[in-house]
Every structure is written in structure tokens, then in C-alpha cells.
Coordinates of C-alpha atoms and ligand atoms in Angstrom, one line a residue:
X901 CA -12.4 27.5 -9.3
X902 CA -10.2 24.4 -9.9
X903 CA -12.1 21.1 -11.1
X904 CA -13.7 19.1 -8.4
X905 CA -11.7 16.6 -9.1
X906 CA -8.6 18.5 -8.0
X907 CA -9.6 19.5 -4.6
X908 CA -7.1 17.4 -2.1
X909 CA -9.4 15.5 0.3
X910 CA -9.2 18.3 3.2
X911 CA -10.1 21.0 0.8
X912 CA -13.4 18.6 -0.6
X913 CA -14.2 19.0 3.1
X914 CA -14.2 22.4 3.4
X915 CA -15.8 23.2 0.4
X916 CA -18.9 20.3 1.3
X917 CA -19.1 22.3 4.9
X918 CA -19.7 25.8 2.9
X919 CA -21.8 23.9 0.7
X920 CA -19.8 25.5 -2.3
X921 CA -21.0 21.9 -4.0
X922 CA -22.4 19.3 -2.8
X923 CA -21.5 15.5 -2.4
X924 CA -23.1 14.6 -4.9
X925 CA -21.6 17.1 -7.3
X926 CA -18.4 16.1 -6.2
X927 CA -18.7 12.2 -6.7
X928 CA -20.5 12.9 -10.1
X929 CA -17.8 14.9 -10.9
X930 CA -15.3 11.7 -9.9
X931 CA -17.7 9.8 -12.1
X932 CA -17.1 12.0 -15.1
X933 CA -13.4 11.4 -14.8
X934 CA -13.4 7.6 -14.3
X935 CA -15.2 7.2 -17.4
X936 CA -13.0 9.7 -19.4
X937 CA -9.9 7.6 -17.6
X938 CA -10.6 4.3 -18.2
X939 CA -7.5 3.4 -20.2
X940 CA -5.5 3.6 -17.2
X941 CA -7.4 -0.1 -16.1
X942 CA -7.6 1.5 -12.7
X943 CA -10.9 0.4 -11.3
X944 CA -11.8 -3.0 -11.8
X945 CA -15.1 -2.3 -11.0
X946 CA -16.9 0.9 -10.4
X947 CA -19.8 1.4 -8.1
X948 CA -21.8 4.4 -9.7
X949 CA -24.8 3.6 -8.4
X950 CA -23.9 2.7 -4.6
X951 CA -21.5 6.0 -5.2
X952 CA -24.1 8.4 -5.7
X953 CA -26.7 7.0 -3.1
X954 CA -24.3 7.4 -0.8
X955 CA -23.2 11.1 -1.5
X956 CA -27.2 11.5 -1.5
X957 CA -26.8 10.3 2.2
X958 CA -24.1 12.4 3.0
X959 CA -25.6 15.2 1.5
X960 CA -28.4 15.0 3.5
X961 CA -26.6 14.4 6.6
X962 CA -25.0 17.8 6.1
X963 CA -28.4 19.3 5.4
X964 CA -29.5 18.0 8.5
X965 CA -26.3 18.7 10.7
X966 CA -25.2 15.7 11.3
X967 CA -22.2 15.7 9.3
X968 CA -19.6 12.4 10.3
X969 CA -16.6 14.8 9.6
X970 CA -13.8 15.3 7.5
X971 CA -14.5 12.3 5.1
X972 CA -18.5 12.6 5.3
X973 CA -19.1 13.0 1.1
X974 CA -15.4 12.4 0.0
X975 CA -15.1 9.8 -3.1
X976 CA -12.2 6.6 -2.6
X977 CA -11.3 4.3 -4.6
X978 CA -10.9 0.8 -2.5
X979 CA -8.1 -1.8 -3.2
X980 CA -9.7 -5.6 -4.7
X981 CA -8.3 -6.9 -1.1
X982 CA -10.8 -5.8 0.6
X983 CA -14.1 -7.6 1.3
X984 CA -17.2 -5.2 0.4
X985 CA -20.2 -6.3 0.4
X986 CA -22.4 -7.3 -2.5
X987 CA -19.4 -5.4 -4.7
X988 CA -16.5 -7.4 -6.5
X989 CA -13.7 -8.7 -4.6
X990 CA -11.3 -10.7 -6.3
X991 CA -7.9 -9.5 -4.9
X992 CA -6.4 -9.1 -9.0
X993 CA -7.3 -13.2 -9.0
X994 CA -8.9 -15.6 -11.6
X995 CA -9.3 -17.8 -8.6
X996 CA -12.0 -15.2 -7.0
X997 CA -14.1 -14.6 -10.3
X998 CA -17.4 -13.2 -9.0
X999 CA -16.5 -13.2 -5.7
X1000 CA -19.2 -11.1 -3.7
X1001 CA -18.7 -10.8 -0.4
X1002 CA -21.8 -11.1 2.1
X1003 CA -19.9 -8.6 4.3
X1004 CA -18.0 -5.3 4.8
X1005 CA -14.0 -5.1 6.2
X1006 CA -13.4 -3.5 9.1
X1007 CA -11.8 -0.6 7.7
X1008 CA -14.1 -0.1 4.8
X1009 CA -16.7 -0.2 7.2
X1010 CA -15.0 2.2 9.5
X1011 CA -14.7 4.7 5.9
X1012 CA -18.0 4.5 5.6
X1013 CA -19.1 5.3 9.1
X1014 CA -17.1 8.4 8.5
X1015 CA -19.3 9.3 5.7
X1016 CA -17.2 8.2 2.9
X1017 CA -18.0 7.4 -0.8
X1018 CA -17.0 4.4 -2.8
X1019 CA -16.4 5.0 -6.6
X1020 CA -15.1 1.0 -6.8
X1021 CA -12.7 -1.6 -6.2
X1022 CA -9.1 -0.6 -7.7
X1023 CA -6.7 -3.0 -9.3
X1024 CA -4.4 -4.6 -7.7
X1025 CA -1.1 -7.4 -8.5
X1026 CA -3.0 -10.9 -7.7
X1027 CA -3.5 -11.3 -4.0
X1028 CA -0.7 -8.1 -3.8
X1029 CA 2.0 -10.1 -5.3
X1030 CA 4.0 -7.8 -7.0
X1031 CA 5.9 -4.4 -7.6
X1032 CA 4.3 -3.5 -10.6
X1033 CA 0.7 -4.0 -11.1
X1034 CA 1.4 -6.7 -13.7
X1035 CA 0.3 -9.8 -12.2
X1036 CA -3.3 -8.8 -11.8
X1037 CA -6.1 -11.3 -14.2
X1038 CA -7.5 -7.8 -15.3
X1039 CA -4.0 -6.6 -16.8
X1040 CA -1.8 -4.4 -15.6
X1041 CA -2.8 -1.0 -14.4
X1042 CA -0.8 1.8 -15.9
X1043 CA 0.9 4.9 -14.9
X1044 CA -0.6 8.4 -15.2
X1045 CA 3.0 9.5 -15.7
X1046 CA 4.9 9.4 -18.7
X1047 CA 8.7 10.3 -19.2
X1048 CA 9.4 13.4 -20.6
X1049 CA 13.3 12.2 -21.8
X1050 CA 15.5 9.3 -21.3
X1051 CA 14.7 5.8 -22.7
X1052 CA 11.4 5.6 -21.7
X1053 CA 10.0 8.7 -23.1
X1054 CA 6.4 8.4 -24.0
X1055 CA 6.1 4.6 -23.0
X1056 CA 3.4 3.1 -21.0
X1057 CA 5.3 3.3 -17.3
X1058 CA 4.0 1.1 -14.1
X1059 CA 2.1 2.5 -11.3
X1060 CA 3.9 0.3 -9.1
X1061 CA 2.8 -2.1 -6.6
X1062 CA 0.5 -4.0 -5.8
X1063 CA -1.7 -1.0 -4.6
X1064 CA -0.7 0.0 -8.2
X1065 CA -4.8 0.9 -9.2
X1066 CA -5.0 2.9 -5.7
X1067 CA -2.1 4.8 -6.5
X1068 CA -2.8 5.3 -10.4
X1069 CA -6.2 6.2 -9.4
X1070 CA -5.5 9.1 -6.8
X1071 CA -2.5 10.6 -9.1
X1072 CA -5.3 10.9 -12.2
X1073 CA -8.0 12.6 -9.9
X1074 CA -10.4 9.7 -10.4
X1075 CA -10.3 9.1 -6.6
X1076 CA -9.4 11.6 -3.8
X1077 CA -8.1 9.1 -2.1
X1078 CA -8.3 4.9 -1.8
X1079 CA -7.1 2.5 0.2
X1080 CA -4.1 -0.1 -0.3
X1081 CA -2.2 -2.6 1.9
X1082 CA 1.6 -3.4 2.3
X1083 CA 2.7 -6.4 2.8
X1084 CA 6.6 -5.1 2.3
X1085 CA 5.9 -1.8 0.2
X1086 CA 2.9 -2.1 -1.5
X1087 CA 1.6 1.3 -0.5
X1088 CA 5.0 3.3 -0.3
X1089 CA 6.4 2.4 -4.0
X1090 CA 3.6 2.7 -5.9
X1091 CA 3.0 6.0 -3.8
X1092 CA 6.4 7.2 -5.1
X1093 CA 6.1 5.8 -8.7
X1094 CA 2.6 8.0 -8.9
X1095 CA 3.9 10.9 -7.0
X1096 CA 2.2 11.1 -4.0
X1097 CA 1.8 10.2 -0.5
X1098 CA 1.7 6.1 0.3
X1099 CA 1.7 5.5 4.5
X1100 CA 1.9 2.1 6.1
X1101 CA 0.6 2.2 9.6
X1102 CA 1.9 0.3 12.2
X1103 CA 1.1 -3.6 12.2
X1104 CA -2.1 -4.0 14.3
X1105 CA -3.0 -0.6 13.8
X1106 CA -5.6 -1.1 11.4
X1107 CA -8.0 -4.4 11.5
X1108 CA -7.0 -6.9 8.6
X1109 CA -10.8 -8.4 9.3
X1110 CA -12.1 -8.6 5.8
X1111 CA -9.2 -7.8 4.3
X1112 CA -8.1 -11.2 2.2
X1113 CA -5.1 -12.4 3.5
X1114 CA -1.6 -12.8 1.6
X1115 CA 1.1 -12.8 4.6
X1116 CA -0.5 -12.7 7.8
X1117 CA 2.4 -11.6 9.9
X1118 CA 3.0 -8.5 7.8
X1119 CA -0.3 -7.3 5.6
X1120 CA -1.0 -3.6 6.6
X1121 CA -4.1 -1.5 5.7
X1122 CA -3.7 1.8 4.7
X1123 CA -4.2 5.3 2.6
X1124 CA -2.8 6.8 -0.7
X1125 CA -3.6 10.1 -0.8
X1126 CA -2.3 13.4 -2.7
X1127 CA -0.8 15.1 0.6
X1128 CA 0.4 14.1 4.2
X1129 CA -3.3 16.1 5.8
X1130 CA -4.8 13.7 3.5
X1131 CA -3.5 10.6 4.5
X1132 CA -3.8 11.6 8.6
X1133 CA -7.3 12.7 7.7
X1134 CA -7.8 8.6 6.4
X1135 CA -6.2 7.1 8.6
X1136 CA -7.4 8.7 11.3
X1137 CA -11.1 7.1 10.0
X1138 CA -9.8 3.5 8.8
X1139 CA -7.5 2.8 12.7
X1140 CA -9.7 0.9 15.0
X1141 CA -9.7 -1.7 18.0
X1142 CA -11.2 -4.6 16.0
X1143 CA -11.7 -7.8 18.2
X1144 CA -12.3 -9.8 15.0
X1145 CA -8.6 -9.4 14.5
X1146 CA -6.2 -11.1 16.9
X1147 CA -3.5 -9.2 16.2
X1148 CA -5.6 -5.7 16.5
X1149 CA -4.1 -3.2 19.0
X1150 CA -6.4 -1.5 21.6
X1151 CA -4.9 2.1 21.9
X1152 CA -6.7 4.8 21.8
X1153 CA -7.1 7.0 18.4
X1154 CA -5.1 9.5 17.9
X1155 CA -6.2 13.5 16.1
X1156 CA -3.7 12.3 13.4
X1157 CA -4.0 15.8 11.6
X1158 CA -3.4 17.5 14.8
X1159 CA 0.2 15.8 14.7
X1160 CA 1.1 18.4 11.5
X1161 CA 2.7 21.3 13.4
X1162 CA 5.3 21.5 11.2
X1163 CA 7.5 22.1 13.8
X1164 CA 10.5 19.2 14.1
X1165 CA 12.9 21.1 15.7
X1166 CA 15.2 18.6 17.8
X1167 CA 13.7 16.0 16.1
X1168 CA 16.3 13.3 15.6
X1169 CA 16.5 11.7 12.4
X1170 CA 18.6 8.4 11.5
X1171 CA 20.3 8.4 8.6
X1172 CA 21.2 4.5 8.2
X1173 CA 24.5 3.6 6.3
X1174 CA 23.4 0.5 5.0
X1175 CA 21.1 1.8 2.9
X1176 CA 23.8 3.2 0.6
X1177 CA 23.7 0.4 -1.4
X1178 CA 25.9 0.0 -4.4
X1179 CA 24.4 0.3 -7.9
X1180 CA 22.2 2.8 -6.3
X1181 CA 21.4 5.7 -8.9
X1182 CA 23.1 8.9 -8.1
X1183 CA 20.1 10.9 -8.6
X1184 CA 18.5 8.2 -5.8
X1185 CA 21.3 9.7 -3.4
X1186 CA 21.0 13.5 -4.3
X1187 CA 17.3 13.1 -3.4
X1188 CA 17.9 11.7 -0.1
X1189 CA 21.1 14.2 0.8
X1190 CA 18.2 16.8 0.0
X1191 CA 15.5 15.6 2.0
X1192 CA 18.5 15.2 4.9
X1193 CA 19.1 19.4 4.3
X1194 CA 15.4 20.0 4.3
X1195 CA 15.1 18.6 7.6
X1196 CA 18.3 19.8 9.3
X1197 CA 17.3 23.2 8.2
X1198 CA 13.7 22.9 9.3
X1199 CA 15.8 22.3 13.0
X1200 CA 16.0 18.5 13.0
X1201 CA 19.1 16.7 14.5
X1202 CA 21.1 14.4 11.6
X1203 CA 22.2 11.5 13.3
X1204 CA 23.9 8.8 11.5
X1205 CA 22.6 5.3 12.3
X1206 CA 23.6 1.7 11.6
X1207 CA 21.2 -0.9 11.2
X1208 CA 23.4 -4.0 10.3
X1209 CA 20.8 -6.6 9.3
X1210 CA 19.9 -4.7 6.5
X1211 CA 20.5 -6.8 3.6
X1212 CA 19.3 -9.9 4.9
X1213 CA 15.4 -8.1 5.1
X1214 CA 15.2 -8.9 1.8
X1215 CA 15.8 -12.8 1.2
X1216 CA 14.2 -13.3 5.2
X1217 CA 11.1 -11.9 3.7
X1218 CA 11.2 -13.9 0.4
X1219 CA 10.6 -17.0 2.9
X1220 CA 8.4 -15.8 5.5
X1221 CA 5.8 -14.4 2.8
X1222 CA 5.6 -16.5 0.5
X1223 CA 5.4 -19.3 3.6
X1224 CA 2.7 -17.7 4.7
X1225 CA 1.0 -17.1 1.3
X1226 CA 1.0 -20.9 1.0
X1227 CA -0.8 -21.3 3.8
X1228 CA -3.9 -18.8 3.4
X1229 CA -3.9 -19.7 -0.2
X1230 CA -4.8 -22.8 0.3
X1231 CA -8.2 -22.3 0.8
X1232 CA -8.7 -21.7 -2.3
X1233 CA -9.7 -24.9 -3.3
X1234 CA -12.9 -24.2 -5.7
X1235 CA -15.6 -25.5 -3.0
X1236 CA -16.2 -22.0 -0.9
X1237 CA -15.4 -19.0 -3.2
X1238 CA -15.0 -17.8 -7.1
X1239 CA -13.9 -20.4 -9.5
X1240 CA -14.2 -24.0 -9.8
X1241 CA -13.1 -25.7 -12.6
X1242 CA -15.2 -29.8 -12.5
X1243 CA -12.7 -32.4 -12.9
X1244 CA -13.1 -36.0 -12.5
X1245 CA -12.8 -36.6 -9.2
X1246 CA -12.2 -34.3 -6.0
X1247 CA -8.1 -33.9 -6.1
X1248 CA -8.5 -33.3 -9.8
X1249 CA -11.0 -30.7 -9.2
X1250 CA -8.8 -28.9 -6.6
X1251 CA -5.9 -29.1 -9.2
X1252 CA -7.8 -28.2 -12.2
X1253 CA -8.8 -25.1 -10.1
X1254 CA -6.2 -23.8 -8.5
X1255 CA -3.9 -24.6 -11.8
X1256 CA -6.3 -22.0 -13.5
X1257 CA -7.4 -20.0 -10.9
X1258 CA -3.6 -19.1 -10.2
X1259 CA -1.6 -17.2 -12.0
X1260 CA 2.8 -17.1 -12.4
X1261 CA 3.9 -15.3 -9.9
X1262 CA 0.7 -17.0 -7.2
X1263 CA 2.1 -20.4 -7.9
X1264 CA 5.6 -19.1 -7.6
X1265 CA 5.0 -18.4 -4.1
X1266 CA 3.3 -21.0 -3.0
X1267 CA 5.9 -23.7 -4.3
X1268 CA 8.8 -21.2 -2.7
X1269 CA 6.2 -21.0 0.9
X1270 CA 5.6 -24.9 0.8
X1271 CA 9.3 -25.7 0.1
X1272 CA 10.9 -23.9 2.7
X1273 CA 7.6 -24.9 5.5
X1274 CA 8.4 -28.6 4.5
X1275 CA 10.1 -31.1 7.1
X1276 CA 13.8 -31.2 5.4
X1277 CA 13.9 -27.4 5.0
X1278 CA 11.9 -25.7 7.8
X1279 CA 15.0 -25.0 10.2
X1280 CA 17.1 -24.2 7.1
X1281 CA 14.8 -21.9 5.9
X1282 CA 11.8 -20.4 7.4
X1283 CA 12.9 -21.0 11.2
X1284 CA 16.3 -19.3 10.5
X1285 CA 14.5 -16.0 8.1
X1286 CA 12.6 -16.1 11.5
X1287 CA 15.6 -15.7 13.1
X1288 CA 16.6 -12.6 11.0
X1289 CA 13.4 -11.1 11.5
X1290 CA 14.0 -10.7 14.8
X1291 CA 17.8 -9.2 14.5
X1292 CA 16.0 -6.8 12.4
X1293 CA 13.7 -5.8 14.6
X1294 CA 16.3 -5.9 17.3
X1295 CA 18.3 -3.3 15.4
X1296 CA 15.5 -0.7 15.0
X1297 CA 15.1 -0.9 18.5
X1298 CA 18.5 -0.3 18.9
X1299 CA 18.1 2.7 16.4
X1300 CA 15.6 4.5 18.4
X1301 CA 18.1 5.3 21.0
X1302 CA 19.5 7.4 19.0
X1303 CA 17.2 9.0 16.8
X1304 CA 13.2 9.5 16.2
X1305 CA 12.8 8.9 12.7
X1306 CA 14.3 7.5 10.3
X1307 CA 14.6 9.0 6.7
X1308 CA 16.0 6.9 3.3
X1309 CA 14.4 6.8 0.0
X1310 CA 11.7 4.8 -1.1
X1311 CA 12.4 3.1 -4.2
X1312 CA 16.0 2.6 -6.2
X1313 CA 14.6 3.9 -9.2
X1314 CA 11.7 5.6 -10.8
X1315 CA 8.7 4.0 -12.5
X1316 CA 9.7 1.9 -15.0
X1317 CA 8.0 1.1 -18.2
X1318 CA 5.7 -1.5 -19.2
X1319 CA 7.6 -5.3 -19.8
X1320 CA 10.7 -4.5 -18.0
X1321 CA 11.3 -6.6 -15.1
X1322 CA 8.5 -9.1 -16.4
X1323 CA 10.6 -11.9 -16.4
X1324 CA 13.5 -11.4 -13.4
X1325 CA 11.5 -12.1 -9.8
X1326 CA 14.8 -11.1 -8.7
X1327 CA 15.0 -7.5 -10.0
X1328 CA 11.0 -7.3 -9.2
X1329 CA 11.5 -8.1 -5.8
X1330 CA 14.9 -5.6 -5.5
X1331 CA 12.0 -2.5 -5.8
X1332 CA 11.4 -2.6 -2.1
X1333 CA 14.8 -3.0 -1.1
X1334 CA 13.8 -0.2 1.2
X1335 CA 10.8 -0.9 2.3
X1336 CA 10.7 -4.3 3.4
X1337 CA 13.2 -3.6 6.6
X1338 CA 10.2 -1.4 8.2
X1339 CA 7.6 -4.2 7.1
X1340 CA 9.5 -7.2 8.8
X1341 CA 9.8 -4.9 11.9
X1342 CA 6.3 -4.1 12.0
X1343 CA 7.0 -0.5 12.1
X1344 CA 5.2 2.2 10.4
X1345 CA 6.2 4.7 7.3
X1346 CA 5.9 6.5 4.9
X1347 CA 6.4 7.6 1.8
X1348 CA 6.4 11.4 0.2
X1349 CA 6.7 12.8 -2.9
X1350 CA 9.6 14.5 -2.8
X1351 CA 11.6 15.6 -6.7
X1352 CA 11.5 14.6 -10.5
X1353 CA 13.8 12.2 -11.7
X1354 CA 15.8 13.2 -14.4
X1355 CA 13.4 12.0 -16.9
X1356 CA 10.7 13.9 -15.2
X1357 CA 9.2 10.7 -13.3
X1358 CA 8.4 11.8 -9.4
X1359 CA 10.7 9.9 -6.9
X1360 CA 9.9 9.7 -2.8
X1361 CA 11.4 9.6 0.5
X1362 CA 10.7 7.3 3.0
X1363 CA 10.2 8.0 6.6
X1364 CA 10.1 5.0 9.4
X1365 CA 9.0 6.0 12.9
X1366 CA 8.8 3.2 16.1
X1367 CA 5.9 1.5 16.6
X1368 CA 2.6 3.4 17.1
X1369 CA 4.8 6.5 16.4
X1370 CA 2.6 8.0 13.3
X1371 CA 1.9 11.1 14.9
X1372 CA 6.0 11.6 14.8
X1373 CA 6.0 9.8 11.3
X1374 CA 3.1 12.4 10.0
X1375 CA 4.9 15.8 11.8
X1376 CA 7.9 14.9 10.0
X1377 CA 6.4 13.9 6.6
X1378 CA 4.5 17.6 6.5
X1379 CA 7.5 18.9 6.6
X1380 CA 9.4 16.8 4.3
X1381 CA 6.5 17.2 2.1
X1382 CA 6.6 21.7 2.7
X1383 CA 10.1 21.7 1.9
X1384 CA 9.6 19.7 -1.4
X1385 CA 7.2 22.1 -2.7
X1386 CA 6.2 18.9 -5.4
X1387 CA 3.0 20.4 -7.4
X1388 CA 4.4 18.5 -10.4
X1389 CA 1.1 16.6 -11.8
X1390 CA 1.3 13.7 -14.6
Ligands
LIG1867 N1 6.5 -6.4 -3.8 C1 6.4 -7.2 -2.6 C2 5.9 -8.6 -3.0 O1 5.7 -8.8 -4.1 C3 5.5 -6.5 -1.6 C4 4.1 -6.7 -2.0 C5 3.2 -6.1 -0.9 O2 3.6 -5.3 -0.1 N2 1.9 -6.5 -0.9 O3 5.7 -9.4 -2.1

């Protein structure tokens, strides 16, 4: 039988129903790995203890028939951004040292209602700043991969980010799955640097109570997970109407797994033109011309699309989230939460906090988000990236006339190694040229492992559906995913 630890989240299931092992064995078997894995800086804190009292509770849920599901004894691995209670939550900062929240998020809550285990809190870049899982006070998280040629061959790679810890933690087997968030591609790219399967729901879908807040507007919940069932099997537990989110949506829950038919034929899938981008890597193109044959020959309609904002997603969203990053940041003043560092009267205490507390890339931001929210530079600025938020949502909508899905590639590159990047925001912030379009619209996607680079490093595809359209998204990621056949492992 293959390890434990290999089992994709749908087969754990199965195997806990037929009692071929229990939940226990499985999260001890998790436990066993974390340890032996530790040099990846993955967790920042694991939860052995709480883990295995509550496989011990799902174990005896099952015993008694009472079993909450799919999910009921399946180990995850939660991102530092969300609140869970009595356990470490920091989000990556210095600024929340010791942080213990006296309550659960919404959709860790909702995980483990369904019967979920949690193994710990995953690192993350500080308050999910970041492409690469370098800005994080507990150092960066690395990459299970490593290049087998080219100039990175053997080097420490990224994981990508900022759910860079969920994503290195799930590729290694020392989760089955864990949660992330996206704020503009936080979940997809470090999916597709780790090689597997990264969704971002649609906004609202998924509370964001409990969930510590970097850009309001545009912070998404959801899973990283080793295959498409997977990740409809999560977020299936994670969506819910929460009424301690304003921005919550009150639809009813879809059978997310029920979506995977595997049959797209007629689907109509967009194929956007001004996502060839120059300077993008041929091998980036010949991915995405292949995921275009896998679906035409799976029966789906190619339909070329235009969606002319494109380019301007990028800058817009370089003002509207670091604007709002100012703002919720600035609670953290050293009087409620984490640090506080005494200095001789009140402003210098706030100063001397937040001046330590902080780190690069956080003050970055929130200079950028209070510059362009100040009186001279508002209109200029954020009012007018508003404006372009809206032209891009305006040209989606437009889109889905025409076509169903749309498919491009995740990322312009591969994973990239260790230092590179560190000190160009603007080459950082190029890694979700892709992504960010879907994230200013609001729109869900997702990304799927889909080929090797040419160094051996996996590369993804990107699928964006409409809003609330994640039964379409997840239909045509199965079979994007079928078609790619990717068993490669790090
Ligand atoms: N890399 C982007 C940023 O740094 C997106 C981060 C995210 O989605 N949380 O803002």
C-alpha cells in the first residue's frame, strides 16, 4: 500500500470509511512527516497535540456512525491568516508575536465541523504580501522542488506566494491539504510553483470573518490541494453564508464534486489575446497552446477573446491594495494585539512598534496605500485605479458572451530560486501578471498542474469562470487536469 501520507484527500476518505486505518493512524502518520520535513520552514507552528485529539474524535465518530463526511479525519495544514483559537496566529508578522486568538474563523470552523484535523499554522509572506514566501518574520518557506538542469539546478527554489507554506506543505505530503487566501494570486502561483492544484473562489463566497485582513475588497479564502476532487471536496466544507461578513453571499452550497463529469463538450473557452505578453517564455506559450488542444479535443469550443484592460490590472491593483492595507494595518498599534515595543510617550510607542513590528515590504505598502489615499493624490490615484477596476470587470462581463471559461497560464515562469527577485518589487509583483485580472474582478479560478518546465520545475494553467461559476471552473479543471496526466512528484 502507498504511504499514508500519499493518499490524495478523497482516497484518505475512503480508506477511513473501510477502516483500512484509522484517523489517527493517518494524522500520526502526517506527524511523522512534519517532523522528518522540517527544513522546508513549512509550519510555523504545529498542533500535535490538538491534531491527534481530534483524529481521536473523528475516529470515534466513525465508530459510532456519525461520520461528518468526506473531510471527517483528514489532516490540513492552515495558512498564519487565519484566526484559530488558543493556536498561533501571526499572519508571517513580528507585529503579531504570540498572538492567540480567543476565537475560530469562519472557515476553519466550518473545516472542523466537517471533521477535519489541524496539523498547524503554515507560513505565509507577512500579512500575504508577497510572491515568494520571503517576507515572512519566520524566513522564507522553501520549495519541495528542485531543478533538475538549467541555472538553478540543485538550488533552494521558492514555493511561491504568500500561501507559499500551504503550498510547500501539501506538495511534500506533510498536509493533505491546507488552506490559503488570494488577495491577487496567492493561492494559484504558489499552487503552480509546487505543482498542484491552487483555487480561488469567488469573492464572497467564503467568509473572511477571522481571517486577518490585508485588502478588504479582494482577500479570498480558499484550498490547495493535490488534485481538482480535492479541492471541490474543501471547498465544498470551507463556503458558507456567514452574517459576520458583510460582503458574504447567501447562495445556496453547491455538491462541488458532483460538478467533475468530465464532460465539457460545447463548453466555450476564451482564449484572451492580451495575455500574450511579450517577454513571455516560449515554453509558457507551448503549455498553454497544449492545454488549448486538450480541451478542444476533450469537445470544448476555442473561442478567441479580447479583454483590453488587461495591462492596467496590474498597476490598478498596486494602488487599491496597498490603500487598503494601510488602512487595516493600522490597527496595529501595540495596545490590542502581539508586540509592543515601550517608548517614551504614546506616538513614540506606536512608532517604536510598528517600525519593528513591520517588516520591508509591510512598510512599503503602507507608505504606497497612504500616499495615493492622501488629499492631493486620491483622484489621481486610487479614485482613478478604481476606475480601472471597473473596465476590468466590465470586460469580463463582456467576455462571457462569448465564452464560459477562460483558460491562460498561471505564472510567466517557473519557481525561481532563493534571492532572486529579493530586491526588484517590480519583477516580484510581475508574478501574477495573470492572476490579478480575475482578482480585481472578483471572479473565481484556478490553477492546475499542468507540464514540467524545461528544467523539470511544474508549471500550471489557469482557468477563470464568472462569478459563482466553480461548478463550470471545477468540470473544466478535471479535465484539464485528466489530460495533463502530471504524476510528476518533487
Ligand atoms: N503577490 C501579490 C501581492 O504581493 C498577491 C498577494 C496575495 O494574493 N495575497 O500583493
Amino acid at each position: 500500500m502507498a504511504a499514508l501520507t500519499d493518499l490524495t484527500i478523497a482516497q484518505a476518505g475512503a480508506g477511513l470509511d473501510k477502516g483500512e486505518f484509522t484517523a489517527r493512524e493517518l494524522t500520526d502518520a502526517y506527524l511523522g512527516a512534519m517532523e522528518a520535513a522540517r527544513g522546508l520552514n513549512a509550519y510555523i507552528e504545529e498542533t500535535p497535540e490538538r491534531a491527534q485529539a481530534m483524529a481521536d474524535a473523528s475516529d470515534a465518530r466513525r465508530a459510532a456512525g456519525n461520520s461528518a463526511g468526506a473531510l471527517d479525519g483528514v489532516p490540513l495544514a492552515i495558512k498564519d491568516l487565519f484566526c484559530t483559537e488558543g493556536a498561533l496566529s501571526t499572519a508571517g508578522s513580528h507585529i503579531l508575536d504570540g498572538f492567540r486568538p480567543t476565537y475560530e474563523s469562519t472557515v476553519t470552523q466550518n473545516l472542523w465541523d466537517a471533521g477535519a484535523v489541524m496539523l498547524g499554522k503554515v507560513n505565509m509572506d507577512e500579512f500575504a504580501m508577497g510572491s515568494a514566501n520571503i517576507t515572512s518574520h519566520y524566513g522564507p518557506t522553501l520549495n519541495p522542488w528542485k531543478a533538475s538542469s538549467g541555472d538553478n539546478a540543485g538550488k533552494d527554489l521558492v514555493p511561491g506566494g504568500s500561501s507559499g507554506g500551504s503550498a510547500s506543505a501539501v506538495a511534500a505530503r506533510i498536509a493533505a491539504g491546507a488552506t490559503g487566501t488570494d488577495t491577487g494570486g496567492s493561492i494559484r502561483q504558489p499552487g503552480a510553483f509546487c505543482g498542484i492544484v491552487g483555487l480561488k473562489p469567488t469573492y464572497g463566497r467564503c467568509s473572511r470573518w477571522g481571517v486577518i485582513a490585508f485588502a478588504s475588497s479582494l482577500d479570498q479564502a480558499g484550498p490547495l490541494a493535490r488534485t481538482v476532487e480535492d479541492s471541490a471536496l474543501m471547498l465544498e466544507a470551507m463556503v458558507s453564508y456567514d452574517p459576520k461578513d458583510s460582503t458574504s453571499v447567501d447562495l445556496p452550497v453547491p455538491n462541488y464534486a458532483a460538478a467533475l463529469t468530465g464532460d465539457i463538450r460545447g463548453l466555450r473557452v476564451g482564449v484572451p489575446a492580451e495575455y500574450r505578453m511579450d517577454g513571455t517564455p516560449p515554453e509558457i506559450e507551448a503549455l498553454w497552446q497544449r492545454g488549448v488542444d486538450w480541451l478542444r479535443d476533450a469537445g470544448a469550443e476555442i473561442v478567441d477573446i479580447s479583454l483590453p484592460h488587461t495591462k492596467y490590472a496590474l498597476p490598478a491593483y498596486y494602488i487599491v491594495a496597498p490603500a487598503e492595507a494601510s488602512s487595516n494595518l493600522a490597527r496595529y498599534d501595540g495596545m490590542r494585539y502581539g508586540l509592543r515595543v515601550d517608548g517614551e510617550d504614546l506616538t513614540e510607542t506606536y512608532e517604536r512598534t510598528r517600525a519593528e513590528g513591520f517588516g520591508h515590504e509591510v512598510k512599503r505598502r503602507v507608505m504606497i496605500g497612504t500616499y495615493v489615499l492622501s488629499a492631493g493624490y486620491y483622484d489621481a490615484y486610487y479614485l482613478k485605479a478604481q476606475r480601472v477596476r471597473t473596465r476590468i470587470a466590465d470586460d469580463f462581463r463582456a467576455a462571457w458572451d462569448s465564452c464560459d471559461v477562460i483558460l491562460t497560464p498561471t505564472t510567466p515562469s517557473a519557481a525561481f530560486a532563493l534571492g532572486e527577485k529579493q530586491d526588484d518589487p517590480i519583477a516580484m509583483y510581475l508574478n501574477d501578471i495573470f492572476t490579478v485580472p480575475a482578482s480585481m474582478a472578483g471572479l473565481p479560478a484556478i490553477s492546475v498542474p499542468a507540464g514540467l518546465s524545461s528544467d523539470g520545475l511544474p508549471l500550471g494553467l489557469h482557468l477563470i469562470a464568472p462569478a459563482f461559476g466553480e461548478e463550470t471552473l471545477l468540470r473544466a479543471a478535471g479535465v484539464l487536469e485528466s489530460a495533463a496526466g502530471f504524476t510528476a512528484q518533487p
